[in-house]
Coordinates of C-alpha atoms in Angstrom, one line a residue:
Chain A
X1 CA -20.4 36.6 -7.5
X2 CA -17.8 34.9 -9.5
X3 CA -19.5 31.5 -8.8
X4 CA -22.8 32.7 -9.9
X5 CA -20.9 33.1 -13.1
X6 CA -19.0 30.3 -13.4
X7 CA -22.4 28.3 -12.9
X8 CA -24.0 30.3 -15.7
X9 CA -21.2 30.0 -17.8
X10 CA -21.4 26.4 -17.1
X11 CA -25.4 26.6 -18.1
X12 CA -27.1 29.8 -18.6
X13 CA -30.7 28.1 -17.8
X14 CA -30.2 27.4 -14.3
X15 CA -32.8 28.6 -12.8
X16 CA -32.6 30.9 -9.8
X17 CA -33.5 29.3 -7.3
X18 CA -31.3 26.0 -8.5
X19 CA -28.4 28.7 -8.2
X20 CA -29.4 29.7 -4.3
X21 CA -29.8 26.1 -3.4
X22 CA -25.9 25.4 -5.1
X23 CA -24.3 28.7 -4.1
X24 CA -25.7 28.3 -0.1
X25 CA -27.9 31.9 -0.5
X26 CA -31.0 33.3 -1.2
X27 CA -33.5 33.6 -4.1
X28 CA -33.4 37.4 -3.9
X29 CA -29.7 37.7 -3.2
X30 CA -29.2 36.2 -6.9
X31 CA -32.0 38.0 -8.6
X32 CA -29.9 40.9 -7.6
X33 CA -26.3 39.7 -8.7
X34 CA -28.0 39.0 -12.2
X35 CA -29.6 42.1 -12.3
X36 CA -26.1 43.9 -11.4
X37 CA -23.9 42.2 -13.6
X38 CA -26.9 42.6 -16.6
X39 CA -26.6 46.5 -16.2
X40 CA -23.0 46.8 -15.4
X41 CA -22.8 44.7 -18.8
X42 CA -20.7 41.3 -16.8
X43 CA -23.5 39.6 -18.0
X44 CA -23.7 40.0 -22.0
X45 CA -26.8 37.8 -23.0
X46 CA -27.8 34.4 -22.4
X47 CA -27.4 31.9 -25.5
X48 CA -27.6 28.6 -26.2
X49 CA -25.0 26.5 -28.3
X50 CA -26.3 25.0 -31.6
X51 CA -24.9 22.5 -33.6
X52 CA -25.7 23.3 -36.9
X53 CA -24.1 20.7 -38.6
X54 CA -27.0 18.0 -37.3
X55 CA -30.0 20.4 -38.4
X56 CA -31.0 20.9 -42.5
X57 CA -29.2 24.4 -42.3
X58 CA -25.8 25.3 -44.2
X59 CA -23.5 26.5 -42.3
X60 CA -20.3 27.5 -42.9
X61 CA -17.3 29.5 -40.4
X62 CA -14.1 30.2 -40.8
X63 CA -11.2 31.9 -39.1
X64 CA -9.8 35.2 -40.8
X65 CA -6.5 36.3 -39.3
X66 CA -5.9 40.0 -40.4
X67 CA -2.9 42.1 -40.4
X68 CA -3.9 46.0 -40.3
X69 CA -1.8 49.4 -39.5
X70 CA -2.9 50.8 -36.5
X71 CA -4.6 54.2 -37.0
X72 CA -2.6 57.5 -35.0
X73 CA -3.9 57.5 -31.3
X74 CA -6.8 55.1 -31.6
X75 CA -4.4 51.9 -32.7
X76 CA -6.8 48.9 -33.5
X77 CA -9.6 50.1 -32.0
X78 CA -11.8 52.1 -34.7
X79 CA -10.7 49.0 -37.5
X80 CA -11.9 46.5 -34.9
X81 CA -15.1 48.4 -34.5
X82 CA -16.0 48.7 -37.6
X83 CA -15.6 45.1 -37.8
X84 CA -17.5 44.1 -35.2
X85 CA -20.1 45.0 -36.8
X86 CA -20.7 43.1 -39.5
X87 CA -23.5 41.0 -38.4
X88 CA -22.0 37.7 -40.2
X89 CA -18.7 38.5 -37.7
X90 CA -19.2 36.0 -34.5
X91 CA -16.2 37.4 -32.6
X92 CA -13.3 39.8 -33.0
X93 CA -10.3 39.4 -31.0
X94 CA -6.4 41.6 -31.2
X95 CA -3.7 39.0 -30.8
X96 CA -0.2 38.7 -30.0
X97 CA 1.5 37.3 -32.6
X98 CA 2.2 36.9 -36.3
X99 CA -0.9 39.0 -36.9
X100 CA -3.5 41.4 -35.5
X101 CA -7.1 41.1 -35.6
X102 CA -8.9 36.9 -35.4
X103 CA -12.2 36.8 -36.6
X104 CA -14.7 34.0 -36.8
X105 CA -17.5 34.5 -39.3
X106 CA -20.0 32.6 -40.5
X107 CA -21.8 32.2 -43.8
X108 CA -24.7 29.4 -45.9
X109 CA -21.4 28.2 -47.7
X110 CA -17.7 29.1 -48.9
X111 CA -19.0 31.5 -51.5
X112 CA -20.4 34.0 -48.7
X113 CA -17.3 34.4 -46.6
X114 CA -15.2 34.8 -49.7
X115 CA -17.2 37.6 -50.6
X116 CA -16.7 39.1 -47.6
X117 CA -13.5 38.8 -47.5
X118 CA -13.4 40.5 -50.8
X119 CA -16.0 43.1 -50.9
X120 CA -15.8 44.1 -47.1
X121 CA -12.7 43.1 -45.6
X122 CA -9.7 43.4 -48.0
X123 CA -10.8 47.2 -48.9
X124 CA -11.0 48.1 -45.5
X125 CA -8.3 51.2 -45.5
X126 CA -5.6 49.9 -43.1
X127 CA -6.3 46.4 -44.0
X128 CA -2.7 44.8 -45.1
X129 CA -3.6 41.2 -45.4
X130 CA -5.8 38.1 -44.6
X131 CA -5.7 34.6 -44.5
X132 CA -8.8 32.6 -44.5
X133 CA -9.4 29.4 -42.6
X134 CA -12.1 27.2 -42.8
X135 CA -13.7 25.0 -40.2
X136 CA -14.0 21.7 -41.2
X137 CA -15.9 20.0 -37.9
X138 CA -16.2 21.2 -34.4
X139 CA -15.8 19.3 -31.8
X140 CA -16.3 21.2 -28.7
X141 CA -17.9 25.1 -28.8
X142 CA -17.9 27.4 -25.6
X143 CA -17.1 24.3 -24.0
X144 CA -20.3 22.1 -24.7
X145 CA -19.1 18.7 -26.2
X146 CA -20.5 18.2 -29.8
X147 CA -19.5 14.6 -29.9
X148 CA -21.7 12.3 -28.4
X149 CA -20.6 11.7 -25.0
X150 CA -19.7 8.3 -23.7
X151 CA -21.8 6.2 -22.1
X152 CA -21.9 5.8 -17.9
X153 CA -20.3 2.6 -17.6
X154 CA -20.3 2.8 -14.0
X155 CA -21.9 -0.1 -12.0
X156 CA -24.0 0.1 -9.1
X157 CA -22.5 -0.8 -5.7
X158 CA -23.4 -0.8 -2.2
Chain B
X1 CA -22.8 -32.3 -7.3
X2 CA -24.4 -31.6 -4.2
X3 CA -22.4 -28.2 -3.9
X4 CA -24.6 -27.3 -1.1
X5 CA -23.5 -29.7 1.8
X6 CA -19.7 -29.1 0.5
X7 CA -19.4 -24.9 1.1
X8 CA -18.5 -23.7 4.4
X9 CA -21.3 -22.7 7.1
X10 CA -20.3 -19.2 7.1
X11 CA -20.2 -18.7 3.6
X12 CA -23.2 -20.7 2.7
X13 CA -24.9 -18.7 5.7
X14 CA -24.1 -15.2 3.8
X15 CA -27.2 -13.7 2.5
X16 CA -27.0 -12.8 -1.0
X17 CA -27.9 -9.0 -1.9
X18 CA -31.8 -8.4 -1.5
X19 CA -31.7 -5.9 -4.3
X20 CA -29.8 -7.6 -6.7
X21 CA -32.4 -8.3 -8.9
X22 CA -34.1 -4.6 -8.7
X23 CA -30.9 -3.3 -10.3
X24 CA -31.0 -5.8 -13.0
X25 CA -33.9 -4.8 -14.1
X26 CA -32.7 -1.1 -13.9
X27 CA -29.6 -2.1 -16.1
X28 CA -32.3 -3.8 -18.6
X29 CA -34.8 -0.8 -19.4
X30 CA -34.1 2.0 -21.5
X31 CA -33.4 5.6 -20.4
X32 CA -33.0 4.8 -17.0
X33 CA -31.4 7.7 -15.1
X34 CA -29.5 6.2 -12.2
X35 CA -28.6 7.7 -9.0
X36 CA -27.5 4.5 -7.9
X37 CA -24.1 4.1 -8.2
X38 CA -21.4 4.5 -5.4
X39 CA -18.3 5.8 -6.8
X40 CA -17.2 9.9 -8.4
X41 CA -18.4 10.3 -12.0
X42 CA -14.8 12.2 -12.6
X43 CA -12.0 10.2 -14.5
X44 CA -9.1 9.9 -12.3
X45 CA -7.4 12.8 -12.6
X46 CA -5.2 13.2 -15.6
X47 CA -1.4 13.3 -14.1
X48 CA -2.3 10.8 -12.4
X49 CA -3.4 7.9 -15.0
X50 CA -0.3 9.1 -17.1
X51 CA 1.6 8.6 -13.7
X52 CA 0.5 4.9 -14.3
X53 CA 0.8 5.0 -17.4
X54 CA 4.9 6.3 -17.1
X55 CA 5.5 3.4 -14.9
X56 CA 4.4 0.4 -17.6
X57 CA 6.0 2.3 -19.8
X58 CA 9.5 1.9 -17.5
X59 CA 8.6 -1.4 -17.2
X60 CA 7.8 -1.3 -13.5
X61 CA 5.5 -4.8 -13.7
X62 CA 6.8 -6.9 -11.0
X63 CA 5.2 -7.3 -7.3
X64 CA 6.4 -4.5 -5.0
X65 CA 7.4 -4.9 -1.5
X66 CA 4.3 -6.7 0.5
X67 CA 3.3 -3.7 2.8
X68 CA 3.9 -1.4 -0.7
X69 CA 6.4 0.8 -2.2
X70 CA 8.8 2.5 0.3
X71 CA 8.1 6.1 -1.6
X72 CA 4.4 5.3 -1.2
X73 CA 4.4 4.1 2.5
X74 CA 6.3 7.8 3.1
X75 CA 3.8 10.2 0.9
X76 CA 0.9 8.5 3.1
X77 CA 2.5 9.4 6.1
X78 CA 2.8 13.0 5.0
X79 CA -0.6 13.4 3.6
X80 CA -2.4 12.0 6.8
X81 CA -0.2 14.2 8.8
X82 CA -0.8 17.3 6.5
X83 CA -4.9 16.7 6.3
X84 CA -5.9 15.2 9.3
X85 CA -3.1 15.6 11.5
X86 CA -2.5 11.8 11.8
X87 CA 1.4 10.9 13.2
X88 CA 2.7 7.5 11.7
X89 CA 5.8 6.0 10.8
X90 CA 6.1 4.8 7.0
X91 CA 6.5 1.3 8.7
X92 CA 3.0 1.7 10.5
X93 CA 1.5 2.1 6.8
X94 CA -0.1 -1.0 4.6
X95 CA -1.0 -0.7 0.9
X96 CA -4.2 -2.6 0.2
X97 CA -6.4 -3.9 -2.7
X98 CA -9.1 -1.0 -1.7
X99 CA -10.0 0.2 1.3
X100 CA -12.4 -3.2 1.3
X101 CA -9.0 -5.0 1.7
X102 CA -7.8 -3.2 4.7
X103 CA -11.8 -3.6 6.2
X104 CA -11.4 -7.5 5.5
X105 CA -7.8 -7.5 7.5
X106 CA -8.8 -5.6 9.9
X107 CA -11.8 -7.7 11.0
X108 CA -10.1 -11.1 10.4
X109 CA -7.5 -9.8 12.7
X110 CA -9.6 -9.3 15.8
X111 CA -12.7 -11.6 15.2
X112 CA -12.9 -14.5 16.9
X113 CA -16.3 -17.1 16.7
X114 CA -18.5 -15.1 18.8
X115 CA -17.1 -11.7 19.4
X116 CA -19.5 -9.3 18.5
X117 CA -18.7 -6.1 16.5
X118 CA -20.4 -3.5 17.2
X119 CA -21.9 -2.0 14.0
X120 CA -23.7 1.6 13.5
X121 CA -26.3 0.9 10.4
X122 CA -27.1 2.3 8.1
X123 CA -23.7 1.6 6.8
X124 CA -21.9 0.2 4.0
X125 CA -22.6 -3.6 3.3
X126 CA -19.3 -5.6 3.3
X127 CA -18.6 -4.9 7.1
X128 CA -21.6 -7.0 8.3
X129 CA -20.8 -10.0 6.0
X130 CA -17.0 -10.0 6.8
X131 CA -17.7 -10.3 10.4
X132 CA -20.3 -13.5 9.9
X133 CA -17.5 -15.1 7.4
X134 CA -15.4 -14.9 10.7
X135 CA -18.2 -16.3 12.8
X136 CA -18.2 -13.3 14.8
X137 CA -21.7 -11.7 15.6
X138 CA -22.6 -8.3 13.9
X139 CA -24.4 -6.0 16.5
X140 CA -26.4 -3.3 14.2
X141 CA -26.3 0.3 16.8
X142 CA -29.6 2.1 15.1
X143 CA -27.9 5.7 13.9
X144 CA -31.5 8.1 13.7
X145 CA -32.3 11.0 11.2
X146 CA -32.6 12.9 14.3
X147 CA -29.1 12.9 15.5
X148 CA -28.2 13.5 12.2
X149 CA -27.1 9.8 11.4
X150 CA -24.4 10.4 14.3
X151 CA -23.2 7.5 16.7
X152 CA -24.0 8.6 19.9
X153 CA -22.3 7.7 23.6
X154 CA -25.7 6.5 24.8
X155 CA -26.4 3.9 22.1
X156 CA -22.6 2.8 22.1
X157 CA -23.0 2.3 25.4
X158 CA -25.7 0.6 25.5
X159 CA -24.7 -1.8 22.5
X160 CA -21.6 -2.6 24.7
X161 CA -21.2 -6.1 26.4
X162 CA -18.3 -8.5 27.6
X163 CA -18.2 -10.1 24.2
X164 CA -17.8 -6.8 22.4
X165 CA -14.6 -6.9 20.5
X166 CA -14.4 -4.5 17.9
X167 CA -16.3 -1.2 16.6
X168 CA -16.9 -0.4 12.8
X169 CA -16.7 3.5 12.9
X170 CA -18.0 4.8 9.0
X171 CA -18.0 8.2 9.5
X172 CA -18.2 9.8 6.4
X173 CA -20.8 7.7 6.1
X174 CA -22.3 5.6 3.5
X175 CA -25.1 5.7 3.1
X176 CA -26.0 8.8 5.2
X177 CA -23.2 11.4 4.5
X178 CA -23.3 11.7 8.0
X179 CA -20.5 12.9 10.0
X180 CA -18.9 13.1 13.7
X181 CA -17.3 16.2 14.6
X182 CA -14.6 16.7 17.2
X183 CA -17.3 17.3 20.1
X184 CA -19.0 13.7 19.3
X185 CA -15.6 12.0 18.5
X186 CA -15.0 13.2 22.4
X187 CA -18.2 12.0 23.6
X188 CA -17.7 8.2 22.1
X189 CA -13.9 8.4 23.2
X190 CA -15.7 8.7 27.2
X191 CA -18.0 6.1 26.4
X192 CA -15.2 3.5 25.7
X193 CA -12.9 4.3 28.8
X194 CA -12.1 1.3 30.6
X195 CA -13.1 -1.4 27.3
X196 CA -10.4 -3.0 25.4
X197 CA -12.8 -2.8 22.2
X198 CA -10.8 -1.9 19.3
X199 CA -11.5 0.8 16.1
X200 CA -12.2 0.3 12.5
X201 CA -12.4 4.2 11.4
X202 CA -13.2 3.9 7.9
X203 CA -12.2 7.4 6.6
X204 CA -12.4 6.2 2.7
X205 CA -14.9 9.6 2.6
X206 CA -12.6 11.7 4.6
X207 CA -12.0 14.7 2.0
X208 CA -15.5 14.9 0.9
X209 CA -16.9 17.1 3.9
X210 CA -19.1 20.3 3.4
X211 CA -19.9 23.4 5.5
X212 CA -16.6 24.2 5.7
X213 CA -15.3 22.4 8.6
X214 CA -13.0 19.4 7.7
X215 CA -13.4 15.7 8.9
X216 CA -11.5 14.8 12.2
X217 CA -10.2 11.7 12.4
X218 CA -10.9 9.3 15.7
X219 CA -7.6 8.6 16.0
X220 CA -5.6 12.2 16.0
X221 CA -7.8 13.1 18.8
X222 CA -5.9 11.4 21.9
X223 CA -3.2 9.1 22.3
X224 CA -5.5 6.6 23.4
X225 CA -8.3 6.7 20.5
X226 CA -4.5 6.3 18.3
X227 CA -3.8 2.9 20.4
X228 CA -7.3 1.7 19.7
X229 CA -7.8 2.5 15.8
X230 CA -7.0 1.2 12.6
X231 CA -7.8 3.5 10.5
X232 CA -8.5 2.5 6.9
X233 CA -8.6 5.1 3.9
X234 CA -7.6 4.6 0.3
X235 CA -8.0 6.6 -3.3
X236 CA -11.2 5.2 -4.7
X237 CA -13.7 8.3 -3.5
X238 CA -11.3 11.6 -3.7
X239 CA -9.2 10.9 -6.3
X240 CA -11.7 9.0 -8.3
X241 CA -9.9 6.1 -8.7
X242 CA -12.6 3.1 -8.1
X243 CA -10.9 1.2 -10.6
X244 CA -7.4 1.2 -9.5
X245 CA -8.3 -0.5 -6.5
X246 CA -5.7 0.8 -4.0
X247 CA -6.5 1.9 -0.3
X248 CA -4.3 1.5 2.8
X249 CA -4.3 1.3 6.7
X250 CA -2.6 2.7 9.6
X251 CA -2.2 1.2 12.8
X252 CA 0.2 0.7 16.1
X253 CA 2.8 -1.3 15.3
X254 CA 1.4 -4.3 16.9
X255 CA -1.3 -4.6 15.1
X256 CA 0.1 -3.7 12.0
X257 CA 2.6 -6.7 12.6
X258 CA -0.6 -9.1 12.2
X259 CA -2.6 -7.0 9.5
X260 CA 0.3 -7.6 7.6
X261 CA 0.6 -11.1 8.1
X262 CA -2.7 -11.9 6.5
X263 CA -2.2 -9.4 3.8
X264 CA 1.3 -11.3 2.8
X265 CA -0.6 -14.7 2.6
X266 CA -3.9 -13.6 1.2
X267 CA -2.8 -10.7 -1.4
X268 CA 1.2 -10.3 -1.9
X269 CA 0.5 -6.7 -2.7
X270 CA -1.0 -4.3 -4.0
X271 CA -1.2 -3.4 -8.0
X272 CA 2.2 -2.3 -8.6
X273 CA 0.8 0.6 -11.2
X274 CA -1.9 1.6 -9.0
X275 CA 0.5 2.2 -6.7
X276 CA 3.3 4.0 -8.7
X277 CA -0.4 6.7 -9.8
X278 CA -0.9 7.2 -6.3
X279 CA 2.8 8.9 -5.5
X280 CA 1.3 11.5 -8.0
X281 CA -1.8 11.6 -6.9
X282 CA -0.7 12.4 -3.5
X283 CA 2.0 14.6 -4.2
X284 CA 0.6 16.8 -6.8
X285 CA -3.4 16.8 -6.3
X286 CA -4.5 18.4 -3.3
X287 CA -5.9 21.0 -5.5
X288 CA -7.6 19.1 -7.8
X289 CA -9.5 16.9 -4.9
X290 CA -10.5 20.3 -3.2
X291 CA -12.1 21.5 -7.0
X292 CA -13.7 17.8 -7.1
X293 CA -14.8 18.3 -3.3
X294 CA -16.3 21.8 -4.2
X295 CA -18.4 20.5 -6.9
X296 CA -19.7 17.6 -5.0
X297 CA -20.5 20.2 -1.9
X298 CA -22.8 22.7 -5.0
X299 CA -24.8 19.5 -6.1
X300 CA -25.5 18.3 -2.7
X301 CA -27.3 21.8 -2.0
X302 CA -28.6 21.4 -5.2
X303 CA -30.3 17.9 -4.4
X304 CA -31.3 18.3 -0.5
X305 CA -33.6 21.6 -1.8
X306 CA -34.9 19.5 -4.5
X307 CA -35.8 17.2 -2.6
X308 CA -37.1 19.0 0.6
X309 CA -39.1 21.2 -1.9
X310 CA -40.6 17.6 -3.4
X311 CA -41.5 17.0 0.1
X312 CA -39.3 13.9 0.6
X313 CA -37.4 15.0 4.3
X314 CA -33.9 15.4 3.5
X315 CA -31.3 15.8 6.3
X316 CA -28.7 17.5 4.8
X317 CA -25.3 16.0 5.1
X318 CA -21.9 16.6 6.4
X319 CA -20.1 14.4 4.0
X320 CA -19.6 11.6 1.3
X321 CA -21.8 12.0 -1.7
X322 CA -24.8 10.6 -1.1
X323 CA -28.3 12.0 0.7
X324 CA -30.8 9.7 2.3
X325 CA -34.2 11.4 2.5
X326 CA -36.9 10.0 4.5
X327 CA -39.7 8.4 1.7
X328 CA -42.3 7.9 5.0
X329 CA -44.3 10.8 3.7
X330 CA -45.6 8.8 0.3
X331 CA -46.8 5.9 2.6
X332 CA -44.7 3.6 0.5
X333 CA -41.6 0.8 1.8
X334 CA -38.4 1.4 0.4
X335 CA -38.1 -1.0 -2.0
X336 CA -41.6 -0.7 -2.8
X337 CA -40.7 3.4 -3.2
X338 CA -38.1 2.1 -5.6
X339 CA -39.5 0.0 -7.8
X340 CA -42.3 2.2 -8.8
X341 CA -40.1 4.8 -9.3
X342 CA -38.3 3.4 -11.6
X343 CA -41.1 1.3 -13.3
X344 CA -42.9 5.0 -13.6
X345 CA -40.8 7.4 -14.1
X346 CA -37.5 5.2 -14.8
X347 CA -35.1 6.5 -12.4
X348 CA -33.1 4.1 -9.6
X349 CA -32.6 5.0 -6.5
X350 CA -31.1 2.6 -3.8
X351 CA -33.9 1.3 -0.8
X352 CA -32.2 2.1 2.6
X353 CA -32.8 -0.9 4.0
X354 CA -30.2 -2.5 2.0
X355 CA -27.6 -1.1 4.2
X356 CA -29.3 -2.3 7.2
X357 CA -32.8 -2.9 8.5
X358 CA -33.0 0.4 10.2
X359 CA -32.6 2.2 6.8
X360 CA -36.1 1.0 5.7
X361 CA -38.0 4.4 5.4
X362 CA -35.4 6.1 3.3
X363 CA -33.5 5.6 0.0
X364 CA -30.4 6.3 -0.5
X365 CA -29.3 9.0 -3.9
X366 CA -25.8 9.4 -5.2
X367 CA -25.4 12.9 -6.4
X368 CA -22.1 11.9 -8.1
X369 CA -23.7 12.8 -11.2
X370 CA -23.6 15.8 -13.8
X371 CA -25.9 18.7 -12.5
X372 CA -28.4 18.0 -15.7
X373 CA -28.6 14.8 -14.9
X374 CA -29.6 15.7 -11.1
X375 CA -32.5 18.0 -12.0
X376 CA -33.7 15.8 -15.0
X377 CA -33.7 13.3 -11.8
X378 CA -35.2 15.5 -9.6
X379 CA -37.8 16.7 -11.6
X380 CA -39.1 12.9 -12.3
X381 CA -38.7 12.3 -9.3
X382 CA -40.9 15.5 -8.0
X383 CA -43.7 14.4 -10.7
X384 CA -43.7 10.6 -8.9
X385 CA -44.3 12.1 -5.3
X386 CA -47.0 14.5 -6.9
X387 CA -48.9 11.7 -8.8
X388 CA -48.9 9.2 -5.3
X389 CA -50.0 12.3 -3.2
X390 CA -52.7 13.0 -5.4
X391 CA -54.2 9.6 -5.5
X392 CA -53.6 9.6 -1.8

């Protein structure tokens, strides 16, 4: 089971039976991990990785690191909710650390996530602070390479 | 100058590689996708380059000691011993340029003009061409799909004459990824009781074996297989260090006395930074050969299905990283196969027969590639077999 998901996580478009033939078992033994791990929720979607930065789209994301007091008997967990979502929130995260809550979000430019930040973030109730990064270039996402890879420079031999 | 009438028999007598020129044009077309190569598509290893990297920064650029640094000789010993078993004294250990060194020493060694060296083919190129550069006579054994590429007692024996002097033993094999078990290492250990012919076990592919039983080396299996063999092995294939060129050999002391002889004259020793990487790579990397190993083991299923599902017969194999399907079925010749393959559909393959005549029938694939790249291969590949069997 955990190799079937390591080879998805490696590339979700395997097909199944490509995943029997590498994991040594059956067609129908892997229709029924997926199907498990889809309704036990293992499995959360299948998506690709874009690099936006080489289509016409604009495309901006940024880290917000947010320091919040945690509510009586539900600590982070109703802020980070609520949070979640927003649908321009990518991910939401409690750290250890020098503050609470990471977020990634995304926006068409600078102005969007500042007005987030503003309008929907800052008076949030237990909200304390933010601090708002910006991504300049990414270089590897979910651990796809978006540099171009280098070339095979291996030579035959016999 | 007449160069011709100046170079020695032997070497003018070498035939140059058939398929030379097939790969040429491989490396000349665009968006070729190559299965063709012979070596891991990992980088060494990170601790390990900055191992090498450590020691030219300490300044460690002289020549070591001829048979290799002490530390070296002693973590070779205890690897052998902790993977295969094998018992050998750090003095009983030489560092070479490559396995291909410690094949080269071996064979110069033992080869006189006219010994014959017995030779199971399909098998890795440089043996057959050492041997004529000695003047000794290569005697190709026929290895068969059916026996799973495996040497068995009744070719050996029948191979065997008075002049026999030494057998190559490639087991994990190139170009096969076939493999001898315990059982058939005891069946060829009977067939040469009462010879005096001597052992090249070429293990270079010893930690790349799949289905969960690990190679067995010729030599850890009796005291008398140990007397026979030279066993040759190195870091190229399962630490992914082609480049470094660094391999070593084992042998009774005897024999070691002369391998080492030659390999003072001929080399001095092995590449001191090479050498200072591989204490790390044998002391701290037995994990990260096993992941490598894994992977490899999840692409070969990959590739045999593809290909049996294409319709090409594909044995699957015990070992290395290479598979060697049977191409009969498209009514084509290897190199034949080949070229149109690649003219087609732009992908190179390797036609058996360049690792000996009987290999003529099958092609050899490396699947020491990315998984993408395997099924973009395979795909091609399946759209080639469909296109000949439809105009068939």
């Amino acid at each position: 089971m955990l190799d079937l998901l390591k080879l998805l996580e490696e590339n979700a478009r395997y097909t199944v039976p490509e995943l029997a033939a590498m994991l040594g078992t059956s067609e129908s033994e892997v229709k029924a991990a997926l199907a498990a791990c889809e309704k036990s929720g293992v499995i959360r979607g299948y998506k690709a990785i874009i690099d936006w930065d080489r289509t016409e789209r604009d495309y901006v994301s940024a880290r917000i690191e947010l320091k919040v007091t945690p509510k009586r008997d539900r600590g982070f967990e109703e802020l980070a909710e609520q949070i979640a979502r927003f649908p321009e929130v990518q991910s939401v995260y409690l750290m250890s650390g020098g503050y609470d809550l990471a977020l990634t979000i995304v926006g068409e430019n600078f102005k969007d996530i500042a007005s987030f930040v503003a309008y929907r973030l800052a008076p949030m109730d237990s909200v304390l602070s933010t601090a708002t990064h910006f991504v300049l270039r990414r270089y590897k996402d979910r651990g796809a390479m978006l540099v171009e890879p280098g070339r095979d420079e291996r030579s035959v031999m016999l | 100058m007449d160069y011709r009438r100046l170079f020695s028999e032997s070497a003018a007598a070498l035939k140059p590689s058939g398929i030379r020129k097939f790969f040429s044009l491989a490396a000349e077309m665009k968006d070729v996708i190559s299965l063709g190569v012979g070596e891991p598509d990992y980088k060494t290893p990170w601790i390990i380059r900055k191992a090498g990297i450590d020691s030219l920064d300490r300044g460690n650029t002289w020549y070591t000691a001829n048979a290799g640094l002490s530390a070296l000789q002693v973590e070779i010993t205890r690897y052998l011993s902790r993977r295969f078993s094998l018992v050998y004294e750090p003095s009983q250990v030489l560092v070479t340029v490559g396995g291909s060194e410690a094949i080269d020493l071996t064979i110069r060694a033992f080869v006189n003009p006219g010994d014959e060296v017995l030779l199971p083919e399909p098998c890795f190129v440089a043996y057959s061409a050492i041997v004529q550069l000695c003047g000794g006579v290569p005697v190709p054994i026929v290895t068969k799909e059916e026996d799973e590429f495996r040497l068995t007692p009744q070719a050996l024996k029948a191979a065997i004459t008075e002049k026999s002097k030494l057998l190559i033993f490639p087991f994990p094999n190139n170009p096969t990824g076939g493999v001898m078990r315990r059982e058939h290492l005891l069946e060829i250990e009977a067939a040469l009781k009462g010879t005096d012919i001597m052992l090249l076990s070429d293990e270079i592919y010893a930690e790349l074996t799949y289905g969960g039983e690990k190679h067995v080396s010729i030599a850890s299996i009796s005291d008398d297989m140990k007397a026979r063999t030279i066993v040759v092995n190195g870091f190229s294939k399962a630490y992914a260090m082609t480049g470094w060129r660094l391999g070593y050999c084992v042998a009774p002391a005897p024999v070691m006395d002369v391998l080492f002889k030659i390999h003072q004259y001929a080399i001095m020793c092995a590449p001191t930074t090479s050498q200072y990487a591989a204490i790390e790579a044998l002391k701290h990397c037995d994990r990260e050969i096993g992941d490598m190993a894994a992977d490899y083991d999840r692409r070969r299923r990959l590739i045999v299905a593809g290909l049996n599902d294409i319709g090409l017969r594909c044995f699957s194999p015990g070992g290395a990283f290479y598979v060697f399907p049977s191409i009969r079925s498209t009514g084509m010749g290897s190199l034949e196969f080949c070229e149109k393959l690649l003219e087609s559909k732009r992908v190179a393959v390797v036609p058996g027969d360049a690792f000996g005549a009987c290999g003529e029938g099958f092609v050899r694939i490396c699947y020491a590639y990315s998984t993408e790249h395997i099924i973009e291969a395979l795909s091609r590949i399946g759209e080639f077999v469909r296109e000949i069997k439809k105009r068939a």
